[in-house]
Coordinates of C-alpha atoms in Angstrom, one line a residue:
M1 CA 63.8 7.0 133.7
T2 CA 64.8 9.9 136.0
N3 CA 63.6 11.6 139.2
D4 CA 65.6 14.9 138.3
K5 CA 63.0 17.6 137.8
K6 CA 65.5 19.9 135.8
E7 CA 66.3 16.9 133.5
Y8 CA 62.5 16.4 132.9
E9 CA 62.1 19.9 132.2
K10 CA 65.1 20.1 129.8
L11 CA 63.8 16.8 127.9
S12 CA 60.2 17.9 127.8
K13 CA 61.2 20.9 125.8
I14 CA 62.6 18.7 123.1
A15 CA 59.7 16.2 122.9
P16 CA 56.6 14.9 124.9
T17 CA 58.1 13.1 128.1
V18 CA 57.0 10.6 130.4
V19 CA 58.8 9.9 133.6
Y20 CA 59.1 6.2 135.1
P21 CA 60.7 6.3 138.4
F22 CA 63.3 3.5 139.0
G23 CA 61.6 0.4 140.2
T24 CA 58.3 1.1 138.2
F25 CA 58.5 -2.3 136.1
K26 CA 58.4 -5.8 137.7
D27 CA 60.7 -6.9 134.9
A28 CA 61.7 -6.6 131.2
R29 CA 58.5 -8.0 129.9
D30 CA 56.5 -5.7 131.8
E31 CA 58.7 -2.7 130.6
M32 CA 58.2 -3.6 127.0
K33 CA 54.5 -4.1 127.3
T34 CA 54.2 -0.6 128.8
F35 CA 56.3 1.1 126.3
G36 CA 54.6 -0.8 123.5
T37 CA 51.3 0.4 124.7
L38 CA 52.6 3.9 125.1
L39 CA 54.0 4.0 121.6
G40 CA 51.2 2.3 119.8
K41 CA 53.6 -0.7 119.1
E42 CA 51.7 -3.4 120.9
K43 CA 52.4 -6.0 118.2
E44 CA 56.1 -5.3 118.2
A45 CA 56.3 -5.6 122.1
R46 CA 54.4 -8.9 121.9
E47 CA 56.8 -10.2 119.3
W48 CA 59.7 -9.1 121.3
T49 CA 58.4 -10.8 124.5
K50 CA 57.9 -14.1 122.5
M51 CA 61.6 -13.8 121.3
F52 CA 62.7 -12.8 124.8
N53 CA 60.8 -15.7 126.4
Q54 CA 62.5 -18.3 124.0
K55 CA 65.8 -16.9 124.7
M56 CA 65.3 -17.2 128.6
K57 CA 64.3 -20.6 128.0
V58 CA 67.5 -21.4 126.2
A59 CA 69.6 -19.8 128.7
R60 CA 67.9 -21.5 131.7
A61 CA 68.5 -24.7 130.0
K62 CA 72.2 -24.1 129.8
I63 CA 72.2 -23.6 133.5
K64 CA 70.3 -26.8 134.0
D65 CA 72.8 -28.5 132.0
A66 CA 75.6 -27.2 134.1
S67 CA 74.1 -28.9 137.2
V68 CA 74.0 -26.1 139.6
Q69 CA 70.9 -27.4 141.4
G70 CA 70.9 -26.5 145.1
E71 CA 73.7 -24.1 144.7
T72 CA 73.4 -20.2 145.6
F73 CA 74.3 -17.1 143.9
S74 CA 75.3 -13.7 145.0
L75 CA 75.7 -10.3 143.4
I76 CA 78.0 -7.9 145.2
G77 CA 79.4 -4.5 144.3
A78 CA 82.7 -2.8 145.6
Y79 CA 82.7 0.9 146.2
A80 CA 85.9 2.3 147.6
K81 CA 85.5 1.0 151.3
S82 CA 82.0 -0.3 151.0
V83 CA 80.4 -3.4 149.8
Y84 CA 77.0 -3.8 148.6
V85 CA 74.8 -6.9 148.1
Y86 CA 72.3 -6.5 145.3
G87 CA 69.0 -8.0 144.8
A88 CA 66.7 -8.7 141.8
Y89 CA 66.1 -5.0 140.7
G90 CA 67.7 -3.7 137.7
Y91 CA 71.0 -3.1 139.7
R92 CA 74.2 -4.4 137.9
G93 CA 72.5 -7.6 136.5
G94 CA 70.3 -8.6 139.4
E95 CA 67.2 -9.0 137.3
A96 CA 69.0 -11.2 134.8
I97 CA 70.2 -13.4 137.6
Y98 CA 67.4 -13.7 140.0
T99 CA 64.3 -12.9 138.0
Q100 CA 65.0 -14.1 134.5
L101 CA 67.4 -17.0 135.0
G102 CA 65.7 -18.0 138.4
L103 CA 69.1 -18.6 140.3
T104 CA 68.8 -19.1 143.9
P105 CA 70.1 -16.4 146.4
P106 CA 71.4 -17.2 149.8
E107 CA 68.7 -16.8 152.4
S108 CA 70.3 -13.7 153.9
V109 CA 70.4 -12.1 150.3
K110 CA 66.8 -12.9 149.8
K111 CA 65.9 -11.5 153.2
D112 CA 68.1 -8.3 153.2
A113 CA 68.3 -7.3 149.4
I114 CA 65.6 -9.0 147.4
D115 CA 62.6 -8.9 149.9
T116 CA 63.1 -5.1 150.5
A117 CA 62.1 -2.0 148.9
D118 CA 65.6 -0.7 148.2
G119 CA 66.7 -3.9 146.6
Y120 CA 70.3 -3.8 148.1
K121 CA 72.1 -3.7 151.3
A122 CA 75.4 -2.0 152.2
I123 CA 77.6 -4.5 154.3
S124 CA 81.0 -4.4 155.8
F125 CA 83.7 -6.9 154.5
E126 CA 83.6 -8.8 157.8
V127 CA 80.1 -10.0 157.3
L128 CA 80.6 -10.8 153.6
P129 CA 80.6 -14.6 154.3
K130 CA 77.0 -14.5 155.6
Y131 CA 76.0 -13.2 152.0
A132 CA 78.4 -15.3 149.9
G133 CA 76.8 -17.7 147.6
D134 CA 78.4 -20.9 146.0
Y135 CA 78.9 -18.5 143.0
I136 CA 79.6 -14.8 143.3
F137 CA 79.1 -12.1 140.7
V138 CA 81.1 -9.0 141.3
D139 CA 80.6 -5.3 140.1
E140 CA 83.5 -2.9 140.4
S141 CA 82.5 0.4 139.2
Y142 CA 82.9 4.2 140.2
N143 CA 86.5 3.5 140.9
G144 CA 85.5 0.7 143.5
K145 CA 87.9 -2.2 143.8
L146 CA 87.3 -5.2 145.7
D147 CA 90.2 -6.0 148.1
Q148 CA 91.0 -9.5 146.8
D149 CA 93.9 -9.8 149.2
N150 CA 91.5 -9.4 152.2
P151 CA 91.6 -12.6 154.3
V152 CA 87.9 -12.6 154.5
W153 CA 87.5 -12.7 150.8
K154 CA 90.2 -15.4 150.5
S155 CA 88.3 -17.6 153.0
L156 CA 85.1 -17.7 150.8
D157 CA 84.4 -21.1 149.1
A158 CA 83.4 -19.4 146.0
V159 CA 86.8 -17.7 145.7
K160 CA 88.7 -20.9 146.6
K161 CA 86.7 -22.9 144.0
G162 CA 87.1 -20.3 141.2
K163 CA 83.5 -19.6 141.1
V164 CA 83.7 -15.9 141.1
F165 CA 83.0 -13.7 138.0
F166 CA 83.8 -10.1 137.6
L167 CA 81.1 -8.4 135.5
D168 CA 81.9 -5.6 132.8
P169 CA 80.0 -2.5 134.2
D170 CA 79.3 -1.3 130.6
R171 CA 77.2 -4.4 130.0
F172 CA 75.8 -4.9 133.5
W173 CA 74.8 -1.4 134.5
P174 CA 72.1 -0.7 131.8
Y175 CA 68.6 -2.4 132.8
D176 CA 66.6 -1.8 129.7
P177 CA 65.0 -5.0 128.4
N178 CA 67.6 -5.8 125.7
A179 CA 70.5 -5.1 128.2
V180 CA 68.6 -7.7 130.7
Q181 CA 68.3 -10.2 127.9
A182 CA 72.1 -9.8 127.0
Q183 CA 73.0 -10.1 130.6
A184 CA 71.1 -13.2 131.3
E185 CA 72.6 -14.9 128.2
E186 CA 76.0 -13.9 129.2
I187 CA 75.4 -15.1 133.0
A188 CA 74.3 -18.5 131.5
D189 CA 77.4 -18.8 129.3
M190 CA 79.6 -18.0 132.2
I191 CA 78.0 -20.7 134.4
S192 CA 78.0 -23.2 131.6
K193 CA 81.6 -22.5 130.7
K194 CA 82.8 -22.9 134.2
A195 CA 80.8 -26.2 134.7
K196 CA 82.4 -27.7 131.5
N197 CA 85.9 -26.6 132.7
E198 CA 85.6 -28.5 136.0

């Protein structure tokens, strides 16, 4: 998936190339179905989807057992001096958190990052409390580091209660169907483990 014309030209010299811009697919199932049709592998795509649905059912059950009903979840990213709030697109595990696991975002995240075309919002540290859920997932990549000594950060309930999870960028940056599945399972395990240790 690329919008880079030079990249497309380079790849199309090697093999037939189809470009799907970011945001084309509504979720992992839709992506797998599309590629199954494109490659004449409809049966394999259906089998994968059946397996995926079962794994998501198990992951959602783990979260339900963790008794987080009514609690909210935020996904933020730290880049140098900027902070980003992510929605339900492929960004940094957003699809796994919101679409596949059905975790509830704060209303401000829903309004400004999920119900928008971009799927994210750049914010200042000062307004972070407005977007902070009861649980916070953090992406630190491209040399971005969250200032954990900042008084605003320290004031958040999720921080005080130890309900913050720093995500491994190598695992949470990809957004292909298999990556989304692994991310959802890992998120469910994080929440379940936290609940058992309380």
